XYZ file of C-alpha atoms in Angstrom:
446
model
C 35.677 -1.558 -27.765
C 36.675 -2.768 -31.141
C 37.870 0.228 -31.524
C 40.699 1.994 -33.694
C 42.815 -0.612 -32.112
C 44.901 -1.170 -35.824
C 45.672 2.486 -35.726
C 47.139 2.305 -32.318
C 49.362 -0.835 -33.409
C 50.452 0.336 -36.462
C 52.278 3.869 -34.704
C 53.273 1.244 -31.884
C 57.141 2.056 -32.765
C 56.534 5.534 -32.098
C 54.365 5.225 -29.016
C 57.177 2.632 -27.247
C 59.537 5.754 -28.161
C 57.965 7.837 -25.600
C 59.761 7.678 -22.226
C 56.878 7.752 -19.471
C 57.774 8.418 -16.431
C 57.556 5.193 -13.870
C 56.237 7.894 -11.190
C 53.200 8.229 -13.471
C 52.404 4.265 -13.729
C 52.911 3.736 -9.815
C 50.207 6.401 -8.923
C 50.443 9.774 -10.332
C 48.328 9.084 -12.984
C 47.171 12.029 -15.441
C 44.249 13.933 -13.970
C 41.754 14.146 -16.717
C 41.093 13.215 -19.634
C 39.121 14.441 -22.865
C 36.646 12.314 -24.830
C 35.329 13.237 -28.325
C 32.129 13.349 -28.123
C 31.064 14.706 -31.909
C 33.756 14.716 -34.164
C 34.810 14.454 -37.897
C 31.453 13.407 -39.867
C 29.722 13.542 -36.740
C 30.089 17.030 -35.557
C 27.173 19.181 -35.612
C 26.954 23.096 -36.236
C 24.441 23.682 -33.284
C 24.400 22.097 -29.834
C 22.062 22.888 -26.879
C 22.927 22.905 -23.522
C 21.408 22.978 -19.767
C 22.730 23.438 -16.447
C 20.228 24.727 -13.598
C 22.598 27.313 -12.255
C 23.699 28.998 -15.416
C 26.936 28.643 -17.099
C 30.657 30.073 -17.340
C 31.959 30.605 -21.015
C 35.902 30.839 -21.378
C 38.800 29.453 -23.011
C 41.128 26.924 -22.309
C 44.482 27.807 -22.662
C 47.897 26.322 -21.854
C 45.761 23.634 -19.282
C 44.159 26.506 -17.892
C 40.657 27.438 -17.893
C 40.256 30.941 -18.169
C 36.263 32.443 -17.891
C 35.335 35.236 -20.220
C 31.343 36.025 -19.345
C 28.395 34.076 -17.483
C 25.470 33.362 -18.890
C 22.532 33.152 -16.129
C 20.214 30.847 -18.479
C 19.238 27.289 -17.963
C 19.232 26.428 -21.694
C 21.750 27.932 -24.282
C 22.324 26.948 -27.672
C 25.849 27.068 -29.342
C 26.365 27.478 -33.319
C 29.099 27.884 -35.555
C 28.710 30.779 -37.780
C 31.024 32.522 -40.448
C 32.166 35.988 -40.304
C 33.757 38.368 -38.267
C 30.973 39.616 -36.051
C 32.349 39.685 -32.484
C 30.156 41.197 -29.401
C 32.805 39.964 -26.850
C 36.228 40.383 -26.930
C 39.436 39.229 -24.517
C 43.050 39.192 -23.652
C 42.983 35.780 -23.236
C 42.496 35.561 -26.720
C 45.091 37.743 -28.433
C 47.538 35.683 -30.539
C 45.617 32.835 -30.949
C 45.091 31.563 -34.377
C 41.417 32.371 -35.557
C 39.617 29.968 -37.906
C 37.700 32.651 -39.270
C 34.167 31.966 -37.647
C 32.614 32.403 -34.404
C 30.505 30.836 -31.878
C 27.026 31.966 -31.149
C 25.719 31.188 -27.511
C 22.301 32.120 -27.277
C 20.013 31.848 -24.313
C 15.927 32.199 -24.449
C 16.362 35.669 -23.369
C 16.659 38.152 -26.458
C 19.493 39.690 -24.544
C 21.346 36.719 -23.355
C 23.219 36.739 -26.767
C 27.135 36.133 -26.771
C 29.751 35.916 -29.680
C 33.496 34.679 -29.365
C 35.982 34.177 -32.267
C 36.953 30.578 -32.869
C 40.075 29.557 -32.562
C 41.810 27.141 -34.766
C 43.385 24.959 -32.096
C 42.709 26.227 -28.715
C 38.956 25.143 -27.565
C 36.408 27.450 -25.945
C 34.814 25.650 -23.317
C 30.977 25.943 -21.506
C 30.628 24.470 -17.649
C 27.934 25.114 -15.217
C 28.726 28.256 -12.893
C 28.047 26.040 -9.763
C 30.946 23.281 -9.111
C 29.290 19.494 -9.106
C 26.187 20.267 -10.972
C 26.036 18.370 -14.073
C 26.102 19.840 -17.456
C 23.441 18.860 -20.280
C 24.497 18.313 -23.975
C 21.780 17.373 -26.103
C 19.595 15.961 -23.298
C 22.599 13.378 -22.116
C 24.394 14.950 -18.788
C 28.177 14.960 -18.318
C 30.468 16.009 -15.481
C 33.271 18.170 -16.364
C 32.977 21.041 -19.217
C 32.401 20.739 -22.600
C 35.020 21.961 -25.145
C 34.471 23.325 -28.697
C 37.143 23.509 -31.594
C 36.639 23.273 -35.293
C 35.593 20.432 -36.939
C 37.004 19.122 -40.594
C 33.136 18.503 -41.672
C 32.489 22.612 -41.190
C 30.841 22.179 -37.784
C 31.996 21.962 -34.137
C 33.923 19.018 -32.294
C 32.286 18.611 -28.833
C 34.801 17.170 -26.134
C 33.842 16.243 -22.902
C 36.766 17.116 -20.477
C 36.316 15.574 -16.594
C 38.509 13.505 -14.413
C 39.900 10.142 -15.155
C 38.115 8.599 -12.445
C 34.841 10.229 -13.172
C 35.496 9.107 -16.738
C 35.264 5.222 -15.841
C 31.989 5.727 -13.960
C 30.223 6.680 -17.246
C 32.141 3.901 -19.147
C 31.875 0.701 -17.083
C 28.357 -0.045 -17.289
C 28.612 -0.352 -21.395
C 31.619 -2.506 -21.026
C 30.535 -4.773 -18.657
C 26.888 -5.509 -17.124
C 26.850 -4.221 -13.543
C 25.432 -7.543 -12.401
C 28.540 -9.488 -12.873
C 30.638 -10.277 -9.613
C 32.782 -7.470 -8.302
C 35.972 -8.961 -8.966
C 35.445 -9.267 -12.786
C 33.814 -5.555 -12.413
C 36.958 -4.608 -10.805
C 39.045 -6.216 -13.544
C 37.400 -4.221 -15.810
C 37.797 -0.963 -13.956
C 41.865 -1.162 -14.303
C 41.660 -2.585 -17.864
C 39.393 0.511 -18.736
C 41.779 2.691 -16.573
C 45.295 1.372 -18.190
C 43.870 1.882 -21.553
C 42.517 5.464 -21.068
C 46.246 6.400 -18.997
C 48.077 4.742 -22.387
C 46.238 6.863 -25.001
C 46.369 10.112 -22.454
C 50.225 9.589 -22.662
C 50.521 8.309 -26.271
C 48.757 11.382 -27.930
C 49.822 14.292 -25.405
C 50.151 17.186 -27.681
C 49.004 15.135 -30.865
C 45.163 15.258 -30.972
C 42.329 17.196 -30.207
C 41.009 14.330 -27.330
C 42.368 11.112 -25.936
C 39.827 8.865 -26.855
C 36.225 8.663 -28.513
C 32.763 8.130 -26.931
C 31.898 5.033 -28.742
C 33.115 1.542 -29.908
C 36.083 2.716 -31.325
C 37.508 3.148 -27.995
C 35.697 2.771 -25.469
C 31.812 3.456 -25.122
C 31.165 6.168 -22.554
C 27.929 7.565 -21.871
C 28.715 10.198 -19.300
C 26.583 11.047 -16.109
C 23.467 9.254 -17.174
C 25.012 6.020 -17.769
C 26.773 5.589 -14.444
C 25.773 2.767 -12.314
C 26.315 2.141 -8.456
C 28.087 -1.003 -8.585
C 30.079 -0.314 -11.490
C 31.048 3.263 -9.675
C 32.057 1.298 -6.653
C 34.475 -0.886 -8.711
C 35.910 2.146 -9.934
C 36.212 3.566 -6.057
C 37.798 0.123 -4.929
C 40.785 0.191 -7.672
C 41.008 3.900 -8.160
C 44.680 5.297 -9.523
C 45.584 1.246 -10.186
C 46.956 0.731 -13.842
C 48.430 -2.434 -15.369
C 52.239 -1.826 -16.452
C 54.434 -3.321 -18.330
C 58.261 -2.570 -17.828
C 56.843 0.498 -15.514
C 54.825 1.943 -18.757
C 50.976 1.926 -18.920
C 50.212 -1.098 -20.857
C 47.159 -1.191 -24.188
C 44.888 -3.644 -22.126
C 42.725 -4.454 -25.017
C 40.133 -6.584 -23.710
C 36.940 -8.476 -25.728
C 33.900 -10.540 -25.087
C 34.798 -14.459 -25.359
C 38.202 -15.436 -26.113
C 36.631 -19.104 -27.003
C 39.120 -20.939 -25.147
C 42.139 -19.493 -25.961
C 43.508 -15.684 -26.696
C 45.168 -14.161 -29.484
C 48.505 -12.788 -29.853
C 48.472 -9.185 -30.998
C 50.672 -9.373 -33.818
C 48.154 -12.301 -35.191
C 45.422 -9.902 -34.549
C 46.414 -6.883 -36.094
C 50.123 -6.982 -37.155
C 52.206 -5.896 -34.401
C 53.295 -8.044 -31.017
C 52.764 -6.265 -27.562
C 54.796 -8.535 -25.607
C 52.222 -8.604 -22.965
C 49.369 -9.001 -25.315
C 49.931 -12.764 -25.960
C 47.821 -15.846 -26.524
C 47.019 -18.064 -23.239
C 45.035 -20.800 -22.853
C 41.324 -20.141 -21.401
C 39.223 -22.792 -20.243
C 37.195 -20.294 -18.241
C 35.818 -18.894 -21.238
C 34.600 -21.995 -22.676
C 32.180 -22.369 -19.563
C 30.517 -19.339 -20.516
C 27.030 -19.852 -22.177
C 27.811 -18.070 -25.342
C 31.033 -19.281 -26.098
C 30.228 -21.461 -29.246
C 28.009 -20.691 -32.377
C 27.112 -21.695 -35.503
C 26.340 -20.047 -38.816
C 24.984 -20.924 -42.271
C 26.146 -19.199 -45.238
C 23.966 -20.167 -48.159
C 25.388 -21.262 -51.560
C 24.038 -18.785 -53.313
C 27.098 -17.036 -55.216
C 30.002 -18.811 -53.234
C 31.017 -22.231 -54.380
C 33.657 -22.927 -51.818
C 35.209 -21.797 -48.864
C 38.762 -22.882 -47.992
C 41.057 -21.795 -45.102
C 44.476 -21.655 -46.370
C 45.997 -19.746 -42.926
C 45.469 -19.498 -39.121
C 47.012 -18.098 -36.045
C 49.061 -19.984 -33.286
C 45.800 -19.608 -31.481
C 43.541 -21.181 -34.162
C 42.091 -18.244 -35.908
C 41.380 -17.910 -39.333
C 43.901 -15.284 -40.788
C 43.046 -16.091 -44.346
C 39.904 -17.236 -46.086
C 39.498 -18.280 -49.788
C 36.042 -17.414 -51.478
C 35.392 -18.768 -54.581
C 31.923 -17.600 -56.378
C 30.472 -17.166 -59.352
C 32.174 -13.950 -60.023
C 35.754 -15.536 -59.548
C 37.764 -16.187 -56.184
C 39.306 -13.828 -53.769
C 41.612 -14.304 -50.352
C 39.706 -12.088 -47.583
C 42.100 -11.342 -44.322
C 41.083 -11.766 -40.613
C 39.287 -8.570 -40.511
C 37.716 -8.539 -43.775
C 36.338 -12.349 -42.865
C 34.177 -10.998 -39.784
C 33.026 -8.209 -41.388
C 32.323 -9.876 -44.881
C 30.714 -13.062 -43.310
C 29.013 -11.321 -40.212
C 30.965 -13.335 -37.633
C 31.276 -13.041 -33.971
C 34.683 -13.980 -34.169
C 37.637 -15.441 -36.430
C 38.061 -18.838 -34.117
C 35.841 -21.256 -36.730
C 36.145 -24.651 -38.739
C 34.274 -24.634 -42.030
C 31.735 -27.806 -42.721
C 30.336 -28.168 -46.040
C 27.085 -30.325 -46.652
C 27.188 -32.954 -49.245
C 27.373 -31.881 -52.688
C 25.453 -33.641 -55.625
C 27.728 -33.435 -58.836
C 26.828 -34.497 -62.630
C 28.295 -35.481 -65.366
C 26.927 -35.787 -69.060
C 30.162 -37.036 -70.697
C 31.768 -39.070 -67.758
C 34.883 -36.578 -67.902
C 33.006 -33.213 -66.989
C 31.940 -32.739 -63.609
C 29.780 -30.522 -62.301
C 27.508 -29.683 -59.167
C 23.938 -29.670 -59.471
C 23.715 -26.628 -57.540
C 25.902 -25.014 -60.585
C 22.626 -25.968 -62.876
C 19.961 -23.509 -60.539
C 18.220 -21.525 -63.215
C 19.573 -23.255 -66.412
C 17.675 -25.437 -68.572
C 18.189 -29.167 -68.544
C 17.675 -31.111 -71.402
C 16.888 -35.056 -71.443
C 16.117 -37.250 -74.192
C 12.266 -36.622 -73.913
C 11.970 -33.185 -72.063
C 13.540 -30.028 -70.735
C 13.174 -28.386 -67.567
C 14.394 -25.040 -65.620
C 15.939 -26.735 -62.724
C 15.077 -24.239 -59.736
C 14.898 -26.526 -56.928
C 12.481 -29.509 -55.957
C 13.721 -32.905 -56.753
C 16.058 -34.203 -59.282
C 15.890 -37.549 -60.758
C 18.765 -39.313 -61.352
C 18.272 -42.442 -63.354
C 20.685 -45.009 -64.876
C 19.535 -48.586 -66.498
C 18.208 -50.185 -63.419
C 17.469 -47.537 -60.844
C 16.335 -44.003 -60.248
C 17.154 -42.013 -57.148
C 15.354 -38.444 -56.028
C 18.008 -35.567 -54.509
C 17.144 -32.162 -53.156
C 18.173 -29.617 -55.880
C 18.926 -27.130 -53.400
C 21.359 -24.628 -53.089
C 22.914 -26.071 -50.039
C 24.988 -24.044 -47.628
C 28.111 -23.671 -45.711
C 28.118 -24.443 -41.979
C 30.483 -22.225 -40.076
C 31.149 -23.585 -36.413
C 32.917 -21.210 -33.971
C 34.057 -19.840 -30.838
C 34.064 -16.975 -28.888
C 33.031 -13.304 -29.625
C 35.565 -10.240 -30.472
C 39.087 -10.185 -31.694
C 40.236 -12.301 -28.857
C 43.183 -9.925 -27.627
C 43.747 -9.368 -23.729
C 41.040 -10.005 -21.387
C 38.248 -12.069 -22.086
C 35.385 -10.661 -20.501
C 33.141 -13.843 -20.099
C 36.522 -15.742 -18.936
C 36.750 -12.991 -15.981
C 32.718 -13.623 -14.829
C 33.863 -17.204 -14.680
C 37.068 -16.342 -12.913
C 35.283 -14.232 -10.494
C 32.337 -17.099 -9.854
C 35.326 -19.323 -8.629
C 36.656 -17.515 -6.510
C 39.765 -15.363 -8.216
C 40.591 -12.046 -7.600
C 40.633 -9.079 -9.947
C 44.190 -9.327 -9.734
C 44.540 -13.166 -10.643
C 41.973 -12.296 -13.404
C 44.435 -9.481 -15.045
C 47.451 -11.533 -14.418
C 45.870 -14.674 -16.514
C 45.077 -12.514 -19.309
C 48.090 -10.226 -19.537
C 51.518 -11.929 -19.477
C 54.132 -10.366 -17.183
C 52.585 -7.195 -16.252
C 52.473 -5.750 -12.942
C 49.413 -3.824 -11.053
C 50.183 -0.295 -9.581
């Protein structure tokens, strides 16, 4: 889940202006969720679907599924086509804005072919002809229905619409190991449900789908990714969400806080009142709480931390190298240096400096690959040993490029619930409610 977070927080001012009904937060949650499986550059021009009992094909209009035709085939291909060819028409499709393309639905039989015009913003859908029979899309099984809309890349956006709780079945095993303590899994279920509900309510009528199925939101793998223990955690917390002043929260989470969580304002630029930094000694008890990364001094001369957040995470890092210097922001630091988190210190190895005139001093590493001239010979400095000689003594030094050692803690952006911290808390007897109230400030569990 790393995870369109910045985009969500940028539009926070708009999101907070939305008036959520308190009844929604206290049990009357959205019944379904729409998950973007293939969209934008990942949208395909053709998909293969399978269902043992055949298919119903129709159109979703004003939140109602209107069937248009049936195909008794067990396997069909859905392909986007250009042109005006329409073999099946329906009163349900009147007055819709059309894309100028159509979808060809074709089974294995030569007679099993249907063509439907493709609307711009009203999805066509495919579902199993029999309830409670899973539908396979490109080899992966899903609950609910599969919907299709035209995509920006000329393909078909594929969306899985299903019940909210069933969506969580396909999320939890990807976000937390099913073998972890049940109270930690229950905490994850509530956090994931709260995150999903927040997105559903925020994006209502504004987007083709509520969440993506990848790391931009919560990783979702459909029915094939489900596990009995995580399904149990979802069932045991059914309908429960975290709220702040009666509204579902953006329940962010991460792998390990490294001992202290981060303010959302320091991580993403907008401070949410329930995503404040808290001390988290539980995460330090996890086996992966600390780490070390060594960065060779190849083209980098210096790494200087110039700004930290209140939790100690690096917000700005000055990098000096062969091609000048640049200040990296928090998100750029992790990407550029491939670090687990921004909670780190920089330790540099000792540098050997040399001077010819007693005034101009440079590190030996800056002489790598250059010709060094002495009184009796010249040599290209490429490594090995360098002899520094005075009138009385000679000393040998390793002429390596050296490295920077980055000593860090934690894993992830550090905002919200630490998953490893939740595991340790559960192992120490804390309930899922204790866990959630520890990591999210001034919230209620409804």
